[in-house]
CSV table of C-alpha atoms in Angstrom, one decimal:
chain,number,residue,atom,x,y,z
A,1,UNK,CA,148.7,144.1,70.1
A,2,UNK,CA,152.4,144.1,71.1
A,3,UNK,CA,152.8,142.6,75.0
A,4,UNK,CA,154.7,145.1,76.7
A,5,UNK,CA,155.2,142.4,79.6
A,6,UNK,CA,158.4,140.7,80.2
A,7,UNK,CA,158.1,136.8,79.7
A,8,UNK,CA,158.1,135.0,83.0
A,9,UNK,CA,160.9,133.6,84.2
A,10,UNK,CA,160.9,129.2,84.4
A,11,UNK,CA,160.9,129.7,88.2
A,12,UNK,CA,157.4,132.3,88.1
A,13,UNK,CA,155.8,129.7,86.0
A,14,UNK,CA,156.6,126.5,88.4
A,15,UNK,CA,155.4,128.9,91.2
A,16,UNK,CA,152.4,130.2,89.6
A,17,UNK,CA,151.6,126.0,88.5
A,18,UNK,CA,152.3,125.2,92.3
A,19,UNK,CA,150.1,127.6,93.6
A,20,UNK,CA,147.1,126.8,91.3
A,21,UNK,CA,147.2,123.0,91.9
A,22,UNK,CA,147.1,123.8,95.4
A,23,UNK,CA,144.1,125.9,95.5
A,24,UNK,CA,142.5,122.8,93.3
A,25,UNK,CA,143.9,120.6,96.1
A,26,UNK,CA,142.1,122.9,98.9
A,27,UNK,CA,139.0,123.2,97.0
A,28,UNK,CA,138.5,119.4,96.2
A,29,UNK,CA,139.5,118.9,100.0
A,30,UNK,CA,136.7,121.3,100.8
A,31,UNK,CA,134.0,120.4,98.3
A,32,UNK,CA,134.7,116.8,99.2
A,33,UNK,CA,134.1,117.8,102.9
A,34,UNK,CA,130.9,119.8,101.9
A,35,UNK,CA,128.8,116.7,99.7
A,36,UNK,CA,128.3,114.0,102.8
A,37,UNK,CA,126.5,116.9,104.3
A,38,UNK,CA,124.6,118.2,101.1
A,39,UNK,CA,123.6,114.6,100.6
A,40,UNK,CA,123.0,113.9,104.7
A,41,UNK,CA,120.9,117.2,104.4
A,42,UNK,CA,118.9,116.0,101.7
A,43,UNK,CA,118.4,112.6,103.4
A,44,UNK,CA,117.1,114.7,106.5
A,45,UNK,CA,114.7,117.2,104.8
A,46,UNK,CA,113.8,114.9,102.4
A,47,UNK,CA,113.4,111.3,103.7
A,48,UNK,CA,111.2,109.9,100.8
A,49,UNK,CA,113.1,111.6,97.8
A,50,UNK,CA,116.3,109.7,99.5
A,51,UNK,CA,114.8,106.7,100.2
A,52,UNK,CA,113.3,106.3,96.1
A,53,UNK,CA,117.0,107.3,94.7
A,54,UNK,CA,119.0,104.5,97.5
A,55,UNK,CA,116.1,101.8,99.2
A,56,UNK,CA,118.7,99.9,100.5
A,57,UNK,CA,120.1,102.9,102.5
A,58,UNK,CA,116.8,103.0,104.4
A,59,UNK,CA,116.5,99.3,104.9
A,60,UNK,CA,114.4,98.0,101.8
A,61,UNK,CA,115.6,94.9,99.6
A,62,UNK,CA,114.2,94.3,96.1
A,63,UNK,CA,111.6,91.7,96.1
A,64,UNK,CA,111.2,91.9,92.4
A,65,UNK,CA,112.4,94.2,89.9
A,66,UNK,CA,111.3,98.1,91.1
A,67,UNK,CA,110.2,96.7,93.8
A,68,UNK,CA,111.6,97.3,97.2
A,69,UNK,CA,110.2,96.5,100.8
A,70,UNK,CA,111.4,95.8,104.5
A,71,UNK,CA,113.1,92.8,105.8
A,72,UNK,CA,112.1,90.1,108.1
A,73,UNK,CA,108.6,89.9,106.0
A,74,UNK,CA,106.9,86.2,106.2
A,75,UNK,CA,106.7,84.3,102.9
A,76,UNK,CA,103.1,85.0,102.6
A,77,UNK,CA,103.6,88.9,103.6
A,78,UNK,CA,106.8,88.8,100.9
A,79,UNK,CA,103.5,87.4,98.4
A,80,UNK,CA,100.8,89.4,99.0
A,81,UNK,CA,103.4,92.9,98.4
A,82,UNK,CA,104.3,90.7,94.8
A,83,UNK,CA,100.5,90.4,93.9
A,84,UNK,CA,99.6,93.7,94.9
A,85,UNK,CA,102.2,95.7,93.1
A,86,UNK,CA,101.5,93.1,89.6
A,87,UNK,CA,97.4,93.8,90.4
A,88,UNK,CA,98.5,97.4,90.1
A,89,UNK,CA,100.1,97.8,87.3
A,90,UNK,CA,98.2,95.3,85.6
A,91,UNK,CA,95.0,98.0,86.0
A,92,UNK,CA,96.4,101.0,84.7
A,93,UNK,CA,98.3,99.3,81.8
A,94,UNK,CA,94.6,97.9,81.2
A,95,UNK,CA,92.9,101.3,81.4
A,96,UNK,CA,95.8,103.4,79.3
A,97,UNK,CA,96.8,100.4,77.0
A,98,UNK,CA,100.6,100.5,77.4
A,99,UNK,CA,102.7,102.0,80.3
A,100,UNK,CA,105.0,104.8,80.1
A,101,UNK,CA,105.5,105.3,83.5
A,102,UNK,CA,108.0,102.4,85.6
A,103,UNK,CA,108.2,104.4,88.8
A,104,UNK,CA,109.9,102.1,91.9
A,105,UNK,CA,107.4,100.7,94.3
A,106,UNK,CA,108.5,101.1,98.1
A,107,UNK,CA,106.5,99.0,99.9
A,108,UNK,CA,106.0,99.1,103.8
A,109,UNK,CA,104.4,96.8,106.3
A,110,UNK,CA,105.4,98.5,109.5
A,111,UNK,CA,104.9,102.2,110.6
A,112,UNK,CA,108.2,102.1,111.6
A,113,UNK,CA,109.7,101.6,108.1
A,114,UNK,CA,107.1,104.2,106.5
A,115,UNK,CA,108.1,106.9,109.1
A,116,UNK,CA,112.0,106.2,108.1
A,117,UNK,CA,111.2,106.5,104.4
A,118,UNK,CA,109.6,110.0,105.0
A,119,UNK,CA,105.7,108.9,105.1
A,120,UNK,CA,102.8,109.9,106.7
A,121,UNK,CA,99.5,109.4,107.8
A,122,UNK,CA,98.7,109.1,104.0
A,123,UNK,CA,97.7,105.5,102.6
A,124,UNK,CA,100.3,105.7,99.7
A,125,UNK,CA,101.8,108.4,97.9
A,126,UNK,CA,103.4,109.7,94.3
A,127,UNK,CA,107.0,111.1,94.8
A,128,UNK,CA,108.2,113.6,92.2
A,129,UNK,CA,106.4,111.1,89.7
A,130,UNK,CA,109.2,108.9,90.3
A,131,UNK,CA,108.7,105.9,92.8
A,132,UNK,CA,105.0,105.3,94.7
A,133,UNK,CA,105.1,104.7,98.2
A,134,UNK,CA,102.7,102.4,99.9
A,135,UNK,CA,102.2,102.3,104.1
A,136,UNK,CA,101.0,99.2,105.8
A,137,UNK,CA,97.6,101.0,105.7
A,138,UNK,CA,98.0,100.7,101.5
A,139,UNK,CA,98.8,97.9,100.8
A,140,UNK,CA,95.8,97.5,98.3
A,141,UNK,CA,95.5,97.3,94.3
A,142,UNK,CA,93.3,100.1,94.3
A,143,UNK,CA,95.5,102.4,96.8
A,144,UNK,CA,98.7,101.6,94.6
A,145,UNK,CA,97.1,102.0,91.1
A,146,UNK,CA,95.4,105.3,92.0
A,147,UNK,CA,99.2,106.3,93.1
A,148,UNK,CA,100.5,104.7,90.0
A,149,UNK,CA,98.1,106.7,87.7
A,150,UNK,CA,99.2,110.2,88.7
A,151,UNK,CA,102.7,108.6,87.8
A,152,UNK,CA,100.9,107.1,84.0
A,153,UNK,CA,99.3,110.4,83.5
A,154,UNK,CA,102.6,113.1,84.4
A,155,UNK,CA,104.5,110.4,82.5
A,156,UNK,CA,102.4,111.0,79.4
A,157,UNK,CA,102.3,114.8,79.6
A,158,UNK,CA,104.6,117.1,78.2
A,159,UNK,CA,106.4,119.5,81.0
A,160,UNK,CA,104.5,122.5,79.6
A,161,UNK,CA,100.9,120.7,79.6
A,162,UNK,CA,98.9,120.4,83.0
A,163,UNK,CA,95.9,119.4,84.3
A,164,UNK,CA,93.9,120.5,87.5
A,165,UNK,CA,93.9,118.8,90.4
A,166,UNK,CA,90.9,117.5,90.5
A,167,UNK,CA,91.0,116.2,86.9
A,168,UNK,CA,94.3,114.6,87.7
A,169,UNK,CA,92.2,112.9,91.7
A,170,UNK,CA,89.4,111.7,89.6
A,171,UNK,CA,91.2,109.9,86.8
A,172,UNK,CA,93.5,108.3,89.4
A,173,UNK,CA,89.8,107.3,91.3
A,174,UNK,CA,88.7,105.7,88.1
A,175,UNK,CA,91.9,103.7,86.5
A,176,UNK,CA,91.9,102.1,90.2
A,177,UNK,CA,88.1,101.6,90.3
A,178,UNK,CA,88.1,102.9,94.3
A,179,UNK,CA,84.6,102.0,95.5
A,180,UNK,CA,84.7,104.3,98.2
A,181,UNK,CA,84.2,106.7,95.3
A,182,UNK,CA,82.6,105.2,92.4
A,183,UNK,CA,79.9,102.8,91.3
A,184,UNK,CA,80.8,99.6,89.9
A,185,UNK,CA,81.5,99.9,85.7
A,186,UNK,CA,78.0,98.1,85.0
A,187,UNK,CA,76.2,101.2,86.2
A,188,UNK,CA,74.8,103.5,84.0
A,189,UNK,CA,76.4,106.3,85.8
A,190,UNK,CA,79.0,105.4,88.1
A,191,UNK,CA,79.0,108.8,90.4
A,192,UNK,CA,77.6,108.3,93.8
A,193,UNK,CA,78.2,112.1,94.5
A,194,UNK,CA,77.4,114.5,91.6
A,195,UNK,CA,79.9,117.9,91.5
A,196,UNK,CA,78.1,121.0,92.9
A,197,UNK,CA,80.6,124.1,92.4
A,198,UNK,CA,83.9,124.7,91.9
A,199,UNK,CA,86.8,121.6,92.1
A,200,UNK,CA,90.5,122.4,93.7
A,201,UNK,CA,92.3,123.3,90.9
A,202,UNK,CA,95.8,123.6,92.6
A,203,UNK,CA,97.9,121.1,94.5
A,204,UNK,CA,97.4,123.1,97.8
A,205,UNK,CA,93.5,123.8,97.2
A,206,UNK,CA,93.7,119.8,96.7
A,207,UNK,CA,94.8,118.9,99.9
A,208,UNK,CA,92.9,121.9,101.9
A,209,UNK,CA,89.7,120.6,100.8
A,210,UNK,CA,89.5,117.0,100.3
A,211,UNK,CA,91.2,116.8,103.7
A,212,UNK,CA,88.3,118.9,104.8
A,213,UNK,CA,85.8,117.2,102.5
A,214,UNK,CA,86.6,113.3,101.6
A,215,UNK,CA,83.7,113.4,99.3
A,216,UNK,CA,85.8,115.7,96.8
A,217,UNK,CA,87.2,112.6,96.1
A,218,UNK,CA,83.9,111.1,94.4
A,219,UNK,CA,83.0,114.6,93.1
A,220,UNK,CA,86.3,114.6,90.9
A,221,UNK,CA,85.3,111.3,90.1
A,222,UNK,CA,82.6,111.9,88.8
A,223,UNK,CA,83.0,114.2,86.9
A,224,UNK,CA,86.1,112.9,85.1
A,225,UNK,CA,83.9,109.4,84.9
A,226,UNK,CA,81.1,111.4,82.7
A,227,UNK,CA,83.7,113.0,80.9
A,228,UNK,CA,85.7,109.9,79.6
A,229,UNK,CA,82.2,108.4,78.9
A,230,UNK,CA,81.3,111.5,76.5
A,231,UNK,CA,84.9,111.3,74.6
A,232,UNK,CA,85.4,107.8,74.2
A,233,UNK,CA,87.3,106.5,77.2
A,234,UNK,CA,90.8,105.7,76.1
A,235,UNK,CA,90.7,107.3,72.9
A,236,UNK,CA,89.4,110.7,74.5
A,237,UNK,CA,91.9,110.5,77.4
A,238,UNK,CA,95.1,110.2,74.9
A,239,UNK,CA,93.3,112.6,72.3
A,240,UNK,CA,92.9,115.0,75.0
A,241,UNK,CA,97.2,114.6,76.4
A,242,UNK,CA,98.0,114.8,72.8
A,243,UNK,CA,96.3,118.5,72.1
A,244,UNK,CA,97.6,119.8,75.8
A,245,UNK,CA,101.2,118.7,74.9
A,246,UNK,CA,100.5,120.9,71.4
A,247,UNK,CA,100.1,124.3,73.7
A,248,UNK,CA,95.7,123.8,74.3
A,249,UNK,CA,95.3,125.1,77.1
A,250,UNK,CA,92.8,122.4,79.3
A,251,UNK,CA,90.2,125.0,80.1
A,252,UNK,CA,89.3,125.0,76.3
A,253,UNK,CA,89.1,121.6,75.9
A,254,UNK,CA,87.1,120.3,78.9
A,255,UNK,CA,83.6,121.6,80.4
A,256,UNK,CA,85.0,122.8,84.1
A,257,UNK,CA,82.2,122.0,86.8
């Protein structure tokens, strides 16, 4: 089609060029003005996702690698964080064989420096499967590998496969071996509360109820124990990621209590 226009003049053009870098200069100026507070908003809402993408921001230094913690700790403090985070990982690579997962360990001793990192009242926690925070309170092999196994397990499954809740609690209960929970792995049957009804399936059921009832804890962990000692442990665990990450839905492949 013909251009009925008439060409712009060499002065239109160097105006028209002037006034677009401008606007790119004003909207740089602005979006450059608008990140430190996106990123000091994020920090604010959410401490702990902040803290696992910059430890040193929130006052942790690397004691080994993916592995951060506080200053000022004593030499034997300093070793006891080193042994507890190997004793960790050393149990769920032993219970799935190989590791997947290598989520960043963020390691507190004080209250102080697991409020700044976003933590709770929690012993340890999982964040966005991608570092595990431990409090001075969790500073245990059996409190980190539990948190470490959610990681393993959400590692291992496809986006579209899931598990429920309490499928996902009791498998952490039994790749850390939590005594409060279970029997030792000599007894014939290592539940020391059997499952009676329903288990939280959701995230939020999860948390209403086991805060309500710690014993869902040993419930889930049971039943999951029983159900890896029916399908071959290992080999029934990875069987059982491997048809969920092929579209089975979970209800179809394990007996729900």
């Amino acid at each position: 089609m013909k251009d009925n226009h008439p060409p712009a003049r060499p002065t239109e053009r160097a105006s028209g060029t002037k006034s677009r870098r401008r606007w790119w200069r004003i909207l740089v100026a602005v979006l450059a003005s608008l990140l430190p507070a996106a990123v000091g908003g994020v920090a604010l809402a959410y401490p702990s996702l902040a803290a696992t993408t910059c430890p040193g921001c929130y006052g942790l230094t690397e004691l080994h690698p993916g592995v951060y913690t506080e200053d000022g700790l004593t030499p034997a403090q300093r070793t006891r964080v080193g042994e507890v985070a190997e004793q960790a990982a050393r149990r769920v690579t032993g219970f799935y064989g190989t590791r997947l997962s290598s989520p960043g360990l963020l390691v507190c001793l004080t209250d102080t420096c697991y409020r700044r990192i976003g933590g709770g009242q929690e012993r340890g926690v999982a964040v966005l499967n991608r570092s595990v925070m431990l409090s001075p309170r969790g500073l245990d092999p059996v409190i980190a590998s539990h948190e470490l196994s959610h990681v393993e397990l959400h590692a291992r499954l496809a986006s579209s496969a899931a598990v429920p809740q309490w499928f996902d609690e009791g498998l952490a209960v039994v790749v850390s071996g939590d005594p409060r929970y279970l029997a030792p792995e000599s007894a014939p049957d290592r539940c020391l509360v059997a499952p009676s009804g329903p288990l939280p399936v959701t995230l939020e059921e999860w948390l209403r109820t086991a805060s309500a009832d710690p014993a869902t804890y040993a419930r889930s962990a049971c039943q999951v124990s029983r159900w890896l000692r029916e399908n071959d442990g290992r080999t029934g665990l990875l069987g059982l990621v491997a048809r969920l990450n092929a579209g089975e839905p979970f209800s179809t492949l394990v007996r729900t209590p």
